[in-house]
């Protein structure tokens, strides 16, 4: 048996920053990952990262922003594109080479004193009544199974959330245990190198909505520098639709590059939990961050930035609780407050937009533009859940004929955003008040998603 103050499961962006933060705050930290050392940070990905989380890490932890070989392309706009219009919905960022960036973060964590145990897989949580006290792990090299006991365990194991998944439900009633199929996005991507000419996609990344791709899924084209592109496709597992690679090649070859015009440098697919964040990611002795806590943008499926951000808050909350000799749910609760303040509300609003897009589809968006019911700026505001003051006017209603259903969906986004703004302003500062708050959150979400 091994003992530590903080055990972090997973060395992706969430885990490495959790571990680094706690170690920088003077805590004894063990980070485990099932991969070999040199593979940590490598992941099939679109590789896009916003500037905001990189700036956040620089300010909070002094970690330099991605640079040098870590950056394949600097990005000025993320563009939501339909066949008829382009909407720039975000600003500056990067298309990364994730592997060297992830390796630098891992090395920095080690410099702060994190002990990294590679090829070590978490099997399950160890609990004592309602408290997590560590994990059973296995060394993959010799198949030896042993326990790592910790004051705080942080689950950053990504889409399989191995620790949270293995917690007994009765003892941890406030933590969600399952991931629903409708919240799982599946995606496939290739990194291609054009043989002859350069491409015209520099400094922008495109999320492309086409009718061949089930909404709100999309095709993406991200520049990885001269002649190189990260191109991919993704949609939700439900409703079930087969032939992802076939669709990918059809779109790529028909609208962009024929098969003989490029070489494939890398390819692969994976699933992404793509939903509003868990509104509670805390239990006694336990925190969870990144994909393991559904911290992914519910429309674009960008999860790298939120994982880095939540990792910082998790490492900080764990350290502060240990300093008070109290790792209870109550003491760790500030983590929830920080995450909800940082991106909880904004991701919830994006979820509303995603639900509307599932229903009105790309053709609905194009109808709105054609009839001038929405202009581009209003569309961008709608995506961000900002308030729009134009509903209820006769003019809009007449323009929407005969597709009044679209208007209803837009009105739902606006009203839902107002509802959640009020609700998040009252996010509880302790676990006792959470169940009542959660009921209000879930009831509205079920209504928006058409469950009830
Ligand atoms: C195809 C694709 C494209 C994407 N494109 C983008 C994009 O362009 N921009 C963006 O922001 N996000 C994108 N994402 C999402 C992004 O990759 C994730 O949100 C992000 O990596 C989450 O970080 P994480 O640390 O939570 O999890 P991960 O990066 O998944 O890291 C989890 C780590 O835990 C380890 N692990 C897992 N299970 C165990 C276990 N039992 N024991 C020990 N270790 C374990 C894994 O080896 C891994 O190192 C994409 C995802 C996919 C699949």
CSV table of N, CA and C and ligand atoms in Angstrom, one decimal, residues 9-14 33-35 43-48 98 120-122 156-158 162 187 220 222 270 272 290-291 296 301-304 307, ligand 1:
chain,number,residue,atom,x,y,z
A,9,UNK,N,-5.9,10.6,-10.9
A,9,UNK,CA,-6.1,9.5,-11.9
A,9,UNK,C,-6.2,10.1,-13.3
A,10,UNK,N,-5.2,9.9,-14.1
A,10,UNK,CA,-5.2,10.4,-15.5
A,10,UNK,C,-4.3,11.6,-15.7
A,11,UNK,N,-3.5,11.5,-16.7
A,11,UNK,CA,-2.5,12.6,-17.0
A,11,UNK,C,-2.8,13.4,-18.2
A,12,UNK,N,-4.1,13.5,-18.6
A,12,UNK,CA,-4.5,14.4,-19.7
A,12,UNK,C,-4.5,15.8,-19.1
A,13,UNK,N,-5.1,16.8,-19.9
A,13,UNK,CA,-5.0,18.2,-19.4
A,13,UNK,C,-5.6,18.4,-18.1
A,14,UNK,N,-6.7,17.7,-17.7
A,14,UNK,CA,-7.3,18.0,-16.4
A,14,UNK,C,-6.4,17.4,-15.3
A,33,UNK,N,-1.2,7.2,-14.7
A,33,UNK,CA,-1.8,7.1,-16.0
A,33,UNK,C,-1.6,5.7,-16.6
A,34,UNK,N,-2.5,5.2,-17.3
A,34,UNK,CA,-2.4,3.8,-17.9
A,34,UNK,C,-1.4,3.8,-19.0
A,35,UNK,N,-1.0,5.0,-19.6
A,35,UNK,CA,-0.1,5.0,-20.7
A,35,UNK,C,1.3,5.0,-20.3
A,43,UNK,N,-3.2,12.4,-28.0
A,43,UNK,CA,-4.6,12.0,-28.0
A,43,UNK,C,-5.2,12.3,-29.4
A,44,UNK,N,-6.1,11.5,-29.9
A,44,UNK,CA,-6.8,11.8,-31.2
A,44,UNK,C,-7.7,13.0,-30.8
A,45,UNK,N,-7.5,14.1,-31.6
A,45,UNK,CA,-8.2,15.3,-31.2
A,45,UNK,C,-8.2,16.3,-32.4
A,46,UNK,N,-9.1,17.2,-32.3
A,46,UNK,CA,-9.1,18.3,-33.4
A,46,UNK,C,-8.0,19.3,-33.1
A,47,UNK,N,-7.4,19.3,-31.9
A,47,UNK,CA,-6.3,20.0,-31.5
A,47,UNK,C,-6.5,21.5,-31.3
A,48,UNK,N,-7.8,22.0,-31.3
A,48,UNK,CA,-8.0,23.4,-31.1
A,48,UNK,C,-8.1,23.7,-29.6
A,98,UNK,N,-0.7,18.6,-29.8
A,98,UNK,CA,-1.0,18.3,-28.4
A,98,UNK,C,0.0,17.6,-27.7
A,120,UNK,N,0.1,2.6,-15.2
A,120,UNK,CA,-0.6,2.2,-13.9
A,120,UNK,C,-2.1,2.6,-14.1
A,121,UNK,N,-2.9,1.6,-14.0
A,121,UNK,CA,-4.3,1.7,-14.3
A,121,UNK,C,-5.1,1.7,-13.1
A,122,UNK,N,-6.0,2.7,-12.9
A,122,UNK,CA,-7.0,2.7,-11.8
A,122,UNK,C,-8.0,1.6,-12.1
A,156,UNK,N,-9.6,12.2,-13.1
A,156,UNK,CA,-9.4,12.9,-14.4
A,156,UNK,C,-9.2,11.9,-15.5
A,157,UNK,N,-9.9,10.7,-15.4
A,157,UNK,CA,-9.6,9.6,-16.3
A,157,UNK,C,-10.4,9.7,-17.6
A,158,UNK,N,-11.0,10.9,-17.8
A,158,UNK,CA,-11.6,11.1,-19.2
A,158,UNK,C,-12.9,10.4,-19.3
A,162,UNK,N,-13.3,6.4,-14.4
A,162,UNK,CA,-13.1,5.1,-13.7
A,162,UNK,C,-13.4,5.1,-12.2
A,187,UNK,N,-16.6,10.6,-32.9
A,187,UNK,CA,-15.9,11.4,-34.0
A,187,UNK,C,-14.8,10.6,-34.6
A,220,UNK,N,-15.3,19.3,-39.5
A,220,UNK,CA,-14.4,20.4,-39.2
A,220,UNK,C,-13.1,20.4,-40.1
A,222,UNK,N,-9.5,22.3,-39.7
A,222,UNK,CA,-8.6,23.1,-38.9
A,222,UNK,C,-7.2,23.1,-39.5
A,270,UNK,N,-12.8,8.5,-31.7
A,270,UNK,CA,-12.9,8.3,-30.2
A,270,UNK,C,-14.3,8.9,-29.8
A,272,UNK,N,-16.7,11.3,-27.1
A,272,UNK,CA,-16.5,12.5,-26.3
A,272,UNK,C,-17.8,12.7,-25.5
A,290,UNK,N,-12.6,17.7,-16.0
A,290,UNK,CA,-12.4,17.4,-17.4
A,290,UNK,C,-13.5,16.5,-18.0
A,291,UNK,N,-13.2,15.7,-19.0
A,291,UNK,CA,-14.2,14.8,-19.6
A,291,UNK,C,-14.9,14.0,-18.6
A,296,UNK,N,-17.1,19.4,-21.2
A,296,UNK,CA,-16.9,19.7,-22.6
A,296,UNK,C,-18.0,20.6,-23.2
A,301,UNK,N,-17.9,20.5,-28.7
A,301,UNK,CA,-17.2,19.4,-28.1
A,301,UNK,C,-15.7,19.7,-27.8
A,302,UNK,N,-15.4,21.0,-27.6
A,302,UNK,CA,-14.1,21.4,-27.2
A,302,UNK,C,-14.0,21.2,-25.7
A,303,UNK,N,-13.1,20.3,-25.3
A,303,UNK,CA,-13.0,20.0,-23.8
A,303,UNK,C,-11.6,20.3,-23.3
A,304,UNK,N,-10.6,20.6,-24.1
A,304,UNK,CA,-9.2,20.8,-23.7
A,304,UNK,C,-9.1,21.9,-22.7
A,307,UNK,N,-10.9,21.5,-19.4
A,307,UNK,CA,-10.2,20.5,-18.6
A,307,UNK,C,-9.0,21.2,-17.9
B,1,LIG,C1,-11.7,13.2,-32.1
B,1,LIG,C2,-11.7,14.2,-31.1
B,1,LIG,C3,-11.6,15.6,-31.4
B,1,LIG,C4,-11.5,16.5,-30.4
B,1,LIG,N1,-11.2,17.8,-30.7
B,1,LIG,C5,-11.1,18.8,-29.8
B,1,LIG,C6,-10.7,20.1,-30.1
B,1,LIG,O1,-10.4,20.4,-31.2
B,1,LIG,N2,-10.6,21.0,-29.0
B,1,LIG,C7,-10.8,20.6,-27.8
B,1,LIG,O2,-10.8,21.5,-26.9
B,1,LIG,N3,-11.2,19.4,-27.4
B,1,LIG,C8,-11.3,18.5,-28.4
B,1,LIG,N4,-11.7,17.2,-28.0
B,1,LIG,C9,-12.0,16.9,-26.6
B,1,LIG,C10,-10.7,16.8,-25.8
B,1,LIG,O3,-9.8,15.9,-26.4
B,1,LIG,C11,-11.0,16.4,-24.4
B,1,LIG,O4,-12.1,17.1,-23.9
B,1,LIG,C12,-9.8,16.6,-23.4
B,1,LIG,O5,-8.7,15.8,-23.8
B,1,LIG,C13,-10.2,16.2,-22.0
B,1,LIG,O6,-9.1,16.2,-21.2
B,1,LIG,P1,-9.1,15.2,-19.9
B,1,LIG,O7,-7.9,15.4,-19.2
B,1,LIG,O8,-10.4,15.4,-19.2
B,1,LIG,O9,-9.2,13.7,-20.5
B,1,LIG,P2,-8.2,13.0,-21.5
B,1,LIG,O10,-7.4,13.9,-22.4
B,1,LIG,O11,-9.0,11.9,-22.2
B,1,LIG,O12,-7.1,12.3,-20.5
B,1,LIG,C14,-7.5,11.2,-19.7
B,1,LIG,C15,-6.2,10.5,-19.3
B,1,LIG,O13,-6.6,9.5,-18.3
B,1,LIG,C16,-5.9,8.3,-18.6
B,1,LIG,N5,-6.7,7.2,-18.1
B,1,LIG,C17,-7.9,6.8,-18.6
B,1,LIG,N6,-8.4,5.8,-17.8
B,1,LIG,C18,-7.5,5.5,-16.9
B,1,LIG,C19,-7.4,4.6,-15.8
B,1,LIG,N7,-8.4,3.7,-15.6
B,1,LIG,N8,-6.3,4.6,-15.0
B,1,LIG,C20,-5.3,5.5,-15.3
B,1,LIG,N9,-5.3,6.4,-16.3
B,1,LIG,C21,-6.4,6.4,-17.1
B,1,LIG,C22,-5.7,8.3,-20.1
B,1,LIG,O14,-4.7,7.5,-20.5
B,1,LIG,C23,-5.5,9.8,-20.4
B,1,LIG,O15,-4.1,10.1,-20.4
B,1,LIG,C24,-11.7,16.2,-29.0
B,1,LIG,C25,-11.9,14.8,-28.7
B,1,LIG,C26,-11.9,13.9,-29.7
B,1,LIG,C27,-12.1,12.4,-29.3
